[in-house]
Amino acid sequence: MPEPHLTPGGGFLYAATPTIFVPEQRSPQQEMMAQSVDRFLAAEVEPHYAEFEAQAPGVATRFMAGLGELGVLGVEIPERYGGLGLGL
């Protein structure tokens, strides 16, 4: 595994900053996906909080299947490979 890049000493003070995610700069598609995920979490996760905490059998599988149906699992995969290509 390659070593992570670390800026020496106080270099972080003058090193170029990578792109920073800012929710206010989401595209309309990204905003729509975020709203869909919020609704999914409210409907499918919050009511089953105790099951998640207890690591009940099947709860993670149902959760991941639901995310897959929303397309969340392919958000960063380019469209040419079957994903949504939205990036984050």
XYZ file of C-alpha atoms in Angstrom:
88
model
C 0.000 0.000 0.000
C 1.477 3.398 -0.933
C 2.365 5.831 1.803
C -0.065 8.756 2.178
C 1.249 12.128 1.041
C 2.052 14.258 4.066
C 2.997 17.916 3.887
C 6.142 18.458 5.968
C 6.108 20.727 9.000
C 3.866 23.759 8.599
C 3.594 23.199 4.851
C -0.157 22.837 5.154
C -0.245 26.614 5.653
C 0.921 27.311 2.098
C 0.114 24.084 0.245
C -2.602 24.201 -2.400
C -5.985 23.173 -1.056
C -7.814 20.402 -2.894
C -11.381 20.975 -3.995
C -13.637 21.252 -0.977
C -17.192 19.930 -0.994
C -19.699 22.659 -0.220
C -23.359 21.539 -0.072
C -24.549 24.923 -1.364
C -22.705 24.283 -4.643
C -24.456 21.006 -5.470
C -25.786 20.566 -8.981
C -29.565 20.104 -9.344
C -28.944 16.367 -9.832
C -26.817 16.163 -6.695
C -29.453 18.086 -4.734
C -32.177 15.730 -5.939
C -30.074 12.720 -4.886
C -29.416 14.263 -1.459
C -33.143 14.824 -0.930
C -33.899 11.246 -2.002
C -31.338 9.914 0.474
C -32.767 12.101 3.257
C -36.260 10.713 2.601
C -34.894 7.157 2.457
C -33.094 7.557 5.791
C -36.197 9.008 7.437
C -38.413 6.204 6.128
C -36.116 3.175 6.222
C -33.417 3.797 8.827
C -34.749 5.998 11.611
C -37.762 3.733 12.344
C -35.410 0.740 12.557
C -32.702 2.374 14.659
C -32.850 -0.321 17.359
C -32.361 -3.054 14.742
C -29.296 -1.275 13.373
C -27.850 -0.820 16.845
C -28.478 -4.483 17.677
C -26.945 -5.493 14.327
C -30.041 -7.585 13.655
C -29.654 -10.175 10.887
C -30.650 -8.825 7.485
C -30.932 -5.183 8.456
C -27.723 -4.142 6.675
C -28.685 -6.157 3.598
C -32.075 -4.411 3.412
C -30.382 -1.046 3.887
C -27.832 -1.646 1.133
C -30.518 -2.991 -1.216
C -32.529 0.183 -0.666
C -29.509 2.361 -1.377
C -28.895 0.335 -4.525
C -32.470 0.914 -5.690
C -31.962 4.663 -5.226
C -28.768 4.518 -7.276
C -26.624 5.745 -4.398
C -24.117 2.933 -4.804
C -23.299 4.177 -8.315
C -23.137 7.904 -7.604
C -19.449 8.357 -8.411
C -19.227 5.700 -11.125
C -19.112 7.350 -14.573
C -22.260 7.028 -16.682
C -20.364 5.137 -19.392
C -19.926 2.312 -16.846
C -23.550 2.322 -15.701
C -23.255 4.745 -12.796
C -24.775 8.166 -12.244
C -21.544 10.116 -12.690
C -22.608 12.758 -10.179
C -19.396 12.921 -8.185
C -19.320 14.202 -4.639
